[in-house]
Amino acid sequence: MFATIAKLLARRILVSIPILLLVSMLLFMILRVLPVDPAAMSLPPNATIEEIEAKRVEMGLTLPLPQQYAIWLSQVAHGDFGTSIQLRTSVTRLIGQTLPATIELAVLAMAIASALGIAGGLLLFYLRGTRSETVLDVGSIALLSLPEFLWGLFLILLFGVWFEFLPFTGVLSAGYQKPDITGFLLVDSLITGQFATFWNAVQHLILPAFALGVSFSPPIMRVLRSSLLDVYQDDYIHQARLRGLSERRILIGHALKNAILPTLSLMGVQFGFLFGGTLLIEIIYSYPGMGNLMVDAIRNTDLPIIQAVGLTYCVVVLVISILVDSLYLILNPKLRTR
Amino acid sequence: MALLAANNLSVALTRGGSAFPAISDLSFQLEPGKILGLVGESGAGKSMIGRTIAQLLPSGFSVTGGTLDFAGEDLVTMAPEKRRRLLGRDIAFIPQEPLSALNPVLTIGQQMREHLARIGKTEPARWREHALAMFAAVHLPHGAELLDKYPHQLSGGMCQRVLIAMAFASRPRLLVADEPTTALDVTIQARIVKLIEEMRQHEDTAVVFITHDLRLAAQICDQVLVLYAGRPAEYGPARDVFARPAHPYSRCLQLASPGMGSERRGLFILPERMPGLQAIKTLTGCRFADRCPNVVAQCRTSEPPLAKVDGERVAACIRPEATAAIEPPPAAAHAKVTGETVLEASGVSKDFVTRRRLFRAPATFRAVDKADFVLRENEFVGIVGESGSGKSTLARLVVGLESPSQGRLTLLGRDVTANRTSERAFRREHLQIVFQDPQSALNPRRRVAGIVTQAMEAAGGGTGTERLERARALLDEIGLAPETALRYPSQLSGGQKQRVNIARALCALPRVLVADEIVSGLDVSVQAQLLDLLLRLRQERGFSMLFISHDLSVVRYLCDRVLVMYRGEIVESGPTETVFAAPSHAYTRALLASVPPDDADAAWNRDDGGDLALVERA
Ligand code: SF4
């Protein structure tokens, strides 16, 4: 089994390399043809033409494009994304500071989406053929049709402003110190034993994660329901009933294990989209993740950051899909033993 | 006292306010330690009875009258929770499709453990011991290894034995076996039947044995109940029913399946199909009247009641005395084929790589070993053997789905061994294959007309109307109504699908047809129709056929010569009659012995083929 998974991992990683190259090339080219001049931007507004020209040479902007790309790529391969034009700090460091926050948000949102989706799918299946199913079904479509940023605003109004339940800006309230070990706030506060900080961080995460997760749950719910309906047509379910197993045991012990497989593939795809969705949510909640970094960079045409963030999104999505495929392999014995 | 007793049991489908009877007025008594056979074509209601016992009826169906008593308590009105507790413990089921009856994502051990915990006969900590003991009881080798396997890693026969081990584990009082051997090889069938008989003997278990094989039922059952369109046609001691059927339907079923007796006889072709639920509702008179060879005007006036015929036997026919007069048509003699050779294999072998190894030659498994045979013009040659014997691989080699590792294949004098592109076109033109499963072989999104004329499409010939004309002609030839051309496969019955499958293969006017298990899983009546169709087509247009089958009686009926395969080798070959009358290889003898004899009084001397059967790969 491990050999099969290792084989899959090796193959997927190999395939990922050309994808990454292609994406990096696209990112690089598109940003280079934009009518902006990074050299002029990195100098004070009163700089002379000569000064700008000197800067252009210094930054390597006068070289042919393929050569510029090659230089950039070799730096990236060494983990160096260059220096931010606006913030004048290492882009790699900026990514390192913001990526963990975004991952925390995305993972929690995905957990919420999965929990809601699986619970909802089971409920829909349980209610099959009743009027409540129709109601729930229509409800889920309504959930689906509301985009995540509207959810974000709506939740802020409801729980943040009206009920004043939960905080809705940033990651921590004033007065809390941010421990910094791995960069993951929840993890760091736990391992350093700062439970108050941990709890405060969780409270800050709930609204954005929920806003992001909730609109991803209806598809999970519906796919799970329909694959459960399929699985219940199978012989082994009938045979399990003939063996006198209880309905609950059949659902949890037999049907769900099979029905979860197509659901899992869907969740893998969704996680990719969801990760992209963090961008809007981060802005709405002033959440200091990669999304906000990206938006600021776009506003300031900070090319090194835009490139780095774009590439990081791409890597994360690839890693997620590889992980999901491995999980699928672990759960499906038919694929594993060949 | 009877353990299981049905009294005027009726089951119906309720739809749109009206009820369609699925089972009408069924009564029987089953004592402990006895086997009751339920026999009939698919749709007769056999499996519905199994489902009624468990009260797991398909949606819309319900019991509309009568009782079904288990140990004196009515299963129909029993509290669901109480009934559920009986299932798996006091009442056990063996299913028809062993492979799909086990959960594909759980290991055998997990499923065994769950079942043993459910029936509560062992302490949880000792489930392993118990499971292994049960495996040993059903003669499953390598029990300990089996626990970590998933169902798809086992053969059908092994899965069936796992399910039987589960069924036996609780020492049930009633066992319901729904066609438990249909999907399995003959020698395994014999062993499974033996296991069921052993349990009946040791535990005094009562058995409901559902089968479409009247001959098998006659051998192992005490009582037989023949069902037709949901109604009992005949009920009585198994040997009487088989030796002297009183109801024309029993007689026709018996004559529709090819015999293994000394005299080769023709097949009785039951016309049409059994009426469906819709038709039954509007029928007056005998439900069998439309297909009955003995029908008289009076049969259609009112439904004939079950009346005593002799001894303990009852039949629902107004003139049972005429039944014995139903005779099969004379058998078409096997052709003495002397024509030219159309297909020849010499020393054909096929090795499959089982494991690649570094620096050494890969480990291989020889699926076909130096096969030599010829197929002549207009000759039907049967290939028999169990699953894993290499017969299907040989077929795949012949049609070019695999290339031989060694040896030579010649088609119409041309060497096609290498399977190059030019040869492929040649092969496609002269040789066609018909697969076992028409369901998956027919594209569900194409109309029948498109499917049967695929060969024309591939050759780039014919306009739409030309193709439709050709499709109509082909359908007419295979005995389907021309308007079938515009239907989709899902609108056809199993037998009709297989006909369409055959029509598709014949469209290109091939000289050779390769048929892989094309009648297995079909009702004997449909099987008889198809076998006759093949013989008729040969007479009308002429073609040769390699007919792969595990059913010896079918091969005997249809084929002029037979090849017996065992572990990849052709161990015996010759004219069918000679091989079957005087088998020279021990394996052929074991195969023949595992078929229930024609004569119900003859003892069924199955040697359970222990050492000769293929070693199933664990
Ligand atoms: S009652 Fe008539 S139609 Fe029915 S089985 Fe008897 S002879 Fe045939």
GROMACS .gro file of C-alpha atoms in nm, chain A:
model
  338
    1MET     CA    1   0.000   0.000   0.000
    2PHE     CA    2   0.276   0.244   0.085
    3ALA     CA    3   0.455   0.155  -0.234
    4THR     CA    4   0.147   0.243  -0.434
    5ILE     CA    5   0.109   0.572  -0.254
    6ALA     CA    6   0.477   0.653  -0.296
    7LYS     CA    7   0.442   0.579  -0.666
    8LEU     CA    8   0.142   0.808  -0.691
    9LEU     CA    9   0.319   1.084  -0.503
   10ALA     CA   10   0.627   1.060  -0.722
   11ARG     CA   11   0.418   1.072  -1.037
   12ARG     CA   12   0.207   1.363  -0.921
   13ILE     CA   13   0.507   1.565  -0.812
   14LEU     CA   14   0.674   1.506  -1.147
   15VAL     CA   15   0.363   1.623  -1.328
   16SER     CA   16   0.343   1.930  -1.104
   17ILE     CA   17   0.678   2.064  -1.217
   18PRO     CA   18   0.580   2.158  -1.573
   19ILE     CA   19   0.254   2.301  -1.442
   20LEU     CA   20   0.442   2.525  -1.203
   21LEU     CA   21   0.685   2.630  -1.475
   22LEU     CA   22   0.399   2.721  -1.704
   23VAL     CA   23   0.221   2.921  -1.436
   24SER     CA   24   0.538   3.103  -1.339
   25MET     CA   25   0.601   3.188  -1.703
   26LEU     CA   26   0.250   3.323  -1.747
   27LEU     CA   27   0.273   3.527  -1.429
   28PHE     CA   28   0.606   3.668  -1.532
   29MET     CA   29   0.506   3.756  -1.887
   30ILE     CA   30   0.171   3.910  -1.807
   31LEU     CA   31   0.318   4.134  -1.544
   32ARG     CA   32   0.605   4.237  -1.768
   33VAL     CA   33   0.378   4.354  -2.048
   34LEU     CA   34   0.177   4.573  -1.811
   35PRO     CA   35   0.249   4.941  -1.876
   36VAL     CA   36   0.421   4.998  -1.545
   37ASP     CA   37   0.783   5.068  -1.476
   38PRO     CA   38   0.909   4.912  -1.153
   39ALA     CA   39   1.224   5.118  -1.172
   40ALA     CA   40   1.039   5.448  -1.178
   41MET     CA   41   0.815   5.325  -0.895
   42SER     CA   42   1.101   5.233  -0.664
   43LEU     CA   43   1.246   5.583  -0.684
   44PRO     CA   44   1.111   5.904  -0.532
   45PRO     CA   45   0.875   6.095  -0.767
   46ASN     CA   46   1.133   6.368  -0.832
   47ALA     CA   47   1.395   6.130  -0.972
   48THR     CA   48   1.549   6.227  -1.304
   49ILE     CA   49   1.524   6.027  -1.624
   50GLU     CA   50   1.892   5.933  -1.589
   51GLU     CA   51   1.843   5.808  -1.239
   52ILE     CA   52   1.551   5.596  -1.352
   53GLU     CA   53   1.752   5.461  -1.643
   54ALA     CA   54   2.038   5.369  -1.408
   55LYS     CA   55   1.790   5.195  -1.183
   56ARG     CA   56   1.651   5.002  -1.476
   57VAL     CA   57   1.995   4.870  -1.559
   58GLU     CA   58   2.055   4.791  -1.192
   59MET     CA   59   1.729   4.595  -1.169
   60GLY     CA   60   1.808   4.404  -1.486
   61LEU     CA   61   1.508   4.542  -1.669
   62THR     CA   62   1.706   4.620  -1.982
   63LEU     CA   63   1.793   4.257  -2.041
   64PRO     CA   64   1.592   4.050  -2.291
   65LEU     CA   65   1.272   3.901  -2.138
   66PRO     CA   66   1.375   3.532  -2.146
   67GLN     CA   67   1.693   3.620  -1.964
   68GLN     CA   68   1.502   3.823  -1.705
   69TYR     CA   69   1.272   3.524  -1.657
   70ALA     CA   70   1.564   3.285  -1.616
   71ILE     CA   71   1.721   3.507  -1.353
   72TRP     CA   72   1.395   3.545  -1.165
   73LEU     CA   73   1.329   3.171  -1.183
   74SER     CA   74   1.667   3.074  -1.048
   75GLN     CA   75   1.618   3.317  -0.760
   76VAL     CA   76   1.274   3.174  -0.691
   77ALA     CA   77   1.415   2.824  -0.697
   78HIS     CA   78   1.647   2.936  -0.418
   79GLY     CA   79   1.352   3.069  -0.219
   80ASP     CA   80   1.424   3.430  -0.306
   81PHE     CA   81   1.128   3.620  -0.442
   82GLY     CA   82   1.314   3.950  -0.449
   83THR     CA   83   1.238   4.269  -0.259
   84SER     CA   84   0.903   4.439  -0.240
   85ILE     CA   85   0.907   4.767  -0.425
   86GLN     CA   86   0.666   4.933  -0.185
   87LEU     CA   87   0.754   4.777   0.150
   88ARG     CA   88   1.125   4.737   0.081
   89THR     CA   89   1.143   4.405   0.261
   90SER     CA   90   1.209   4.053   0.144
   91VAL     CA   91   0.903   3.912  -0.033
   92THR     CA   92   0.988   3.566   0.094
   93ARG     CA   93   0.956   3.697   0.447
   94LEU     CA   94   0.625   3.864   0.370
   95ILE     CA   95   0.487   3.538   0.233
   96GLY     CA   96   0.621   3.351   0.534
   97GLN     CA   97   0.432   3.588   0.761
   98THR     CA   98   0.100   3.578   0.579
   99LEU     CA   99   0.075   3.226   0.435
  100PRO     CA  100   0.024   3.049   0.771
  101ALA     CA  101  -0.268   3.277   0.854
  102THR     CA  102  -0.431   3.209   0.519
  103ILE     CA  103  -0.378   2.834   0.556
  104GLU     CA  104  -0.536   2.843   0.900
  105LEU     CA  105  -0.835   3.025   0.762
  106ALA     CA  106  -0.871   2.792   0.463
  107VAL     CA  107  -0.833   2.474   0.667
  108LEU     CA  108  -1.085   2.584   0.924
  109ALA     CA  109  -1.325   2.695   0.649
  110MET     CA  110  -1.284   2.360   0.476
  111ALA     CA  111  -1.345   2.180   0.805
  112ILE     CA  112  -1.665   2.378   0.851
  113ALA     CA  113  -1.771   2.315   0.491
  114SER     CA  114  -1.705   1.940   0.529
  115ALA     CA  115  -1.877   1.912   0.864
  116LEU     CA  116  -2.184   2.100   0.740
  117GLY     CA  117  -2.177   1.918   0.409
  118ILE     CA  118  -2.148   1.569   0.553
  119ALA     CA  119  -2.401   1.630   0.828
  120GLY     CA  120  -2.637   1.791   0.577
  121GLY     CA  121  -2.587   1.507   0.327
  122LEU     CA  122  -2.668   1.249   0.593
  123LEU     CA  123  -2.972   1.449   0.700
  124LEU     CA  124  -3.094   1.490   0.342
  125PHE     CA  125  -3.051   1.117   0.289
  126TYR     CA  126  -3.223   1.034   0.614
  127LEU     CA  127  -3.518   1.252   0.518
  128ARG     CA  128  -3.537   1.111   0.164
  129GLY     CA  129  -3.884   1.113   0.020
  130THR     CA  130  -4.027   1.344   0.286
  131ARG     CA  131  -4.136   1.703   0.257
  132SER     CA  132  -3.854   1.816   0.487
  133GLU     CA  133  -3.609   1.690   0.226
  134THR     CA  134  -3.753   1.928  -0.032
  135VAL     CA  135  -3.736   2.216   0.213
  136LEU     CA  136  -3.376   2.137   0.301
  137ASP     CA  137  -3.294   2.091  -0.064
  138VAL     CA  138  -3.427   2.432  -0.158
  139GLY     CA  139  -3.254   2.578   0.145
  140SER     CA  140  -2.923   2.437   0.034
  141ILE     CA  141  -2.964   2.593  -0.309
  142ALA     CA  142  -3.026   2.925  -0.137
  143LEU     CA  143  -2.705   2.880   0.064
  144LEU     CA  144  -2.520   2.797  -0.253
  145SER     CA  145  -2.643   3.098  -0.443
  146LEU     CA  146  -2.515   3.345  -0.187
  147PRO     CA  147  -2.149   3.424  -0.265
  148GLU     CA  148  -1.899   3.406   0.016
  149PHE     CA  149  -1.837   3.780   0.044
  150LEU     CA  150  -2.209   3.841   0.100
  151TRP     CA  151  -2.196   3.576   0.369
  152GLY     CA  152  -1.902   3.762   0.515
  153LEU     CA  153  -2.088   4.093   0.529
  154PHE     CA  154  -2.405   3.930   0.653
  155LEU     CA  155  -2.229   3.750   0.938
  156ILE     CA  156  -2.048   4.068   1.039
  157LEU     CA  157  -2.378   4.251   1.061
  158LEU     CA  158  -2.551   3.972   1.248
  159PHE     CA  159  -2.294   3.847   1.496
  160GLY     CA  160  -2.040   4.123   1.499
  161VAL     CA  161  -2.246   4.439   1.494
  162TRP     CA  162  -2.593   4.343   1.604
  163PHE     CA  163  -2.531   4.076   1.867
  164GLU     CA  164  -2.171   4.180   1.932
  165PHE     CA  165  -2.091   3.815   1.981
  166LEU     CA  166  -1.769   3.781   1.798
  167PRO     CA  167  -1.485   3.997   1.676
  168PHE     CA  168  -1.460   4.052   1.304
  169THR     CA  169  -1.133   4.228   1.232
  170GLY     CA  170  -0.780   4.097   1.242
  171VAL     CA  171  -0.655   3.785   1.414
  172LEU     CA  172  -0.618   3.898   1.775
  173SER     CA  173  -0.770   4.164   1.996
  174ALA     CA  174  -0.553   4.442   2.128
  175GLY     CA  175  -0.344   4.341   2.426
  176TYR     CA  176  -0.266   3.988   2.307
  177GLN     CA  177   0.089   3.903   2.216
  178LYS     CA  178   0.146   3.701   1.904
  179PRO     CA  179   0.376   3.407   1.975
  180ASP     CA  180   0.597   3.326   1.678
  181ILE     CA  181   0.735   2.978   1.640
  182THR     CA  182   0.585   2.813   1.334
  183GLY     CA  183   0.390   3.116   1.217
  184PHE     CA  184   0.061   2.931   1.266
  185LEU     CA  185  -0.109   3.134   1.538
  186LEU     CA  186  -0.337   2.858   1.664
  187VAL     CA  187  -0.054   2.608   1.679
  188ASP     CA  188   0.193   2.847   1.840
  189SER     CA  189  -0.043   2.967   2.109
  190LEU     CA  190  -0.126   2.609   2.197
  191ILE     CA  191   0.230   2.483   2.219
  192THR     CA  192   0.338   2.782   2.422
  193GLY     CA  193   0.044   2.724   2.654
  194GLN     CA  194  -0.116   3.062   2.595
  195PHE     CA  195  -0.472   2.939   2.600
  196ALA     CA  196  -0.627   3.282   2.632
  197THR     CA  197  -0.452   3.385   2.314
  198PHE     CA  198  -0.562   3.063   2.147
  199TRP     CA  199  -0.924   3.121   2.239
  200ASN     CA  200  -0.910   3.480   2.124
  201ALA     CA  201  -0.763   3.371   1.791
  202VAL     CA  202  -1.032   3.107   1.747
  203GLN     CA  203  -1.301   3.367   1.808
  204HIS     CA  204  -1.148   3.586   1.541
  205LEU     CA  205  -1.138   3.298   1.298
  206ILE     CA  206  -1.495   3.178   1.342
  207LEU     CA  207  -1.677   3.439   1.136
  208PRO     CA  208  -1.444   3.450   0.834
  209ALA     CA  209  -1.405   3.072   0.829
  210PHE     CA  210  -1.778   3.022   0.854
  211ALA     CA  211  -1.850   3.280   0.585
  212LEU     CA  212  -1.607   3.105   0.354
  213GLY     CA  213  -1.705   2.749   0.443
  214VAL     CA  214  -2.079   2.775   0.441
  215SER     CA  215  -2.119   2.841   0.071
  216PHE     CA  216  -1.901   2.539  -0.008
  217SER     CA  217  -2.108   2.295   0.196
  218PRO     CA  218  -2.418   2.253  -0.028
  219PRO     CA  219  -2.235   2.074  -0.312
  220ILE     CA  220  -2.075   1.835  -0.063
  221MET     CA  221  -2.414   1.774   0.089
  222ARG     CA  222  -2.575   1.697  -0.244
  223VAL     CA  223  -2.301   1.476  -0.377
  224LEU     CA  224  -2.298   1.278  -0.053
  225ARG     CA  225  -2.674   1.240  -0.064
  226SER     CA  226  -2.678   1.121  -0.423
  227SER     CA  227  -2.388   0.881  -0.376
  228LEU     CA  228  -2.559   0.742  -0.067
  229LEU     CA  229  -2.870   0.688  -0.277
  230ASP     CA  230  -2.656   0.504  -0.534
  231VAL     CA  231  -2.481   0.293  -0.275
  232TYR     CA  232  -2.812   0.191  -0.124
  233GLN     CA  233  -2.899   0.025  -0.453
  234ASP     CA  234  -2.601  -0.207  -0.413
  235ASP     CA  235  -2.631  -0.571  -0.320
  236TYR     CA  236  -2.419  -0.556  -0.009
  237ILE     CA  237  -2.659  -0.313   0.155
  238HIS     CA  238  -2.945  -0.554   0.095
  239GLN     CA  239  -2.728  -0.838   0.219
  240ALA     CA  240  -2.640  -0.640   0.532
  241ARG     CA  241  -3.012  -0.596   0.599
  242LEU     CA  242  -3.064  -0.968   0.547
  243ARG     CA  243  -2.799  -1.024   0.811
  244GLY     CA  244  -3.014  -0.821   1.049
  245LEU     CA  245  -2.781  -0.525   1.091
  246SER     CA  246  -2.951  -0.211   1.218
  247GLU     CA  247  -3.016   0.073   0.975
  248ARG     CA  248  -2.780   0.299   1.159
  249ARG     CA  249  -2.501   0.044   1.148
  250ILE     CA  250  -2.562  -0.004   0.774
  251LEU     CA  251  -2.546   0.369   0.711
  252ILE     CA  252  -2.236   0.442   0.918
  253GLY     CA  253  -2.049   0.114   0.888
  254HIS     CA  254  -2.123   0.022   0.528
  255ALA     CA  255  -2.284   0.286   0.310
  256LEU     CA  256  -2.096   0.593   0.424
  257LYS     CA  257  -1.755   0.436   0.369
  258ASN     CA  258  -1.841   0.383   0.004
  259ALA     CA  259  -2.038   0.701  -0.052
  260ILE     CA  260  -1.764   0.919   0.091
  261LEU     CA  261  -1.531   0.840  -0.200
  262PRO     CA  262  -1.696   1.057  -0.469
  263THR     CA  263  -1.759   1.320  -0.200
  264LEU     CA  264  -1.391   1.326  -0.123
  265SER     CA  265  -1.293   1.389  -0.485
  266LEU     CA  266  -1.532   1.681  -0.489
  267MET     CA  267  -1.391   1.818  -0.166
  268GLY     CA  268  -1.044   1.810  -0.315
  269VAL     CA  269  -1.155   2.023  -0.608
  270GLN     CA  270  -1.345   2.255  -0.378
  271PHE     CA  271  -1.053   2.311  -0.150
  272GLY     CA  272  -0.871   2.465  -0.444
  273PHE     CA  273  -1.153   2.708  -0.508
  274LEU     CA  274  -1.194   2.777  -0.141
  275PHE     CA  275  -0.831   2.868  -0.110
  276GLY     CA  276  -0.881   3.125  -0.383
  277GLY     CA  277  -1.189   3.246  -0.199
  278THR     CA  278  -0.983   3.346   0.104
  279LEU     CA  279  -0.879   3.660  -0.082
  280LEU     CA  280  -1.215   3.838  -0.062
  281ILE     CA  281  -1.287   3.717   0.287
  282GLU     CA  282  -0.952   3.839   0.413
  283ILE     CA  283  -1.026   4.185   0.280
  284ILE     CA  284  -1.370   4.197   0.437
  285TYR     CA  285  -1.236   4.085   0.775
  286SER     CA  286  -0.905   4.280   0.748
  287TYR     CA  287  -0.742   3.946   0.806
  288PRO     CA  288  -0.364   3.968   0.773
  289GLY     CA  289  -0.321   3.684   0.528
  290MET     CA  290  -0.185   3.645   0.181
  291GLY     CA  291  -0.502   3.785   0.026
  292ASN     CA  292  -0.458   4.125   0.184
  293LEU     CA  293  -0.092   4.121   0.093
  294MET     CA  294  -0.194   4.051  -0.265
  295VAL     CA  295  -0.454   4.324  -0.281
  296ASP     CA  296  -0.216   4.584  -0.142
  297ALA     CA  297   0.045   4.470  -0.390
  298ILE     CA  298  -0.197   4.501  -0.680
  299ARG     CA  299  -0.297   4.849  -0.568
  300ASN     CA  300   0.069   4.949  -0.561
  301THR     CA  301   0.166   4.740  -0.866
  302ASP     CA  302   0.422   4.569  -0.645
  303LEU     CA  303   0.528   4.313  -0.904
  304PRO     CA  304   0.755   4.087  -0.695
  305ILE     CA  305   0.477   4.031  -0.442
  306ILE     CA  306   0.210   3.968  -0.705
  307GLN     CA  307   0.429   3.708  -0.870
  308ALA     CA  308   0.521   3.541  -0.545
  309VAL     CA  309   0.166   3.526  -0.413
  310GLY     CA  310   0.036   3.396  -0.746
  311LEU     CA  311   0.292   3.120  -0.749
  312THR     CA  312   0.225   3.033  -0.385
  313TYR     CA  313  -0.148   2.994  -0.453
  314CYS     CA  314  -0.060   2.760  -0.735
  315VAL     CA  315   0.173   2.548  -0.521
  316VAL     CA  316  -0.081   2.522  -0.241
  317VAL     CA  317  -0.357   2.410  -0.476
  318LEU     CA  318  -0.129   2.145  -0.628
  319VAL     CA  319  -0.024   2.018  -0.287
  320ILE     CA  320  -0.387   1.992  -0.178
  321SER     CA  321  -0.484   1.793  -0.483
  322ILE     CA  322  -0.194   1.554  -0.430
  323LEU     CA  323  -0.292   1.506  -0.066
  324VAL     CA  324  -0.653   1.439  -0.158
  325ASP     CA  325  -0.550   1.184  -0.419
  326SER     CA  326  -0.337   1.001  -0.165
  327LEU     CA  327  -0.623   1.000   0.082
  328TYR     CA  328  -0.853   0.863  -0.186
  329LEU     CA  329  -0.607   0.586  -0.249
  330ILE     CA  330  -0.591   0.501   0.119
  331LEU     CA  331  -0.968   0.480   0.145
  332ASN     CA  332  -1.033   0.286  -0.174
  333PRO     CA  333  -0.887  -0.064  -0.162
  334LYS     CA  334  -0.980  -0.135  -0.521
  335LEU     CA  335  -0.738   0.128  -0.647
  336ARG     CA  336  -0.471   0.033  -0.405
  337THR     CA  337  -0.432  -0.337  -0.478
  338ARG     CA  338  -0.361  -0.390  -0.839
   0.00000   0.00000   0.00000
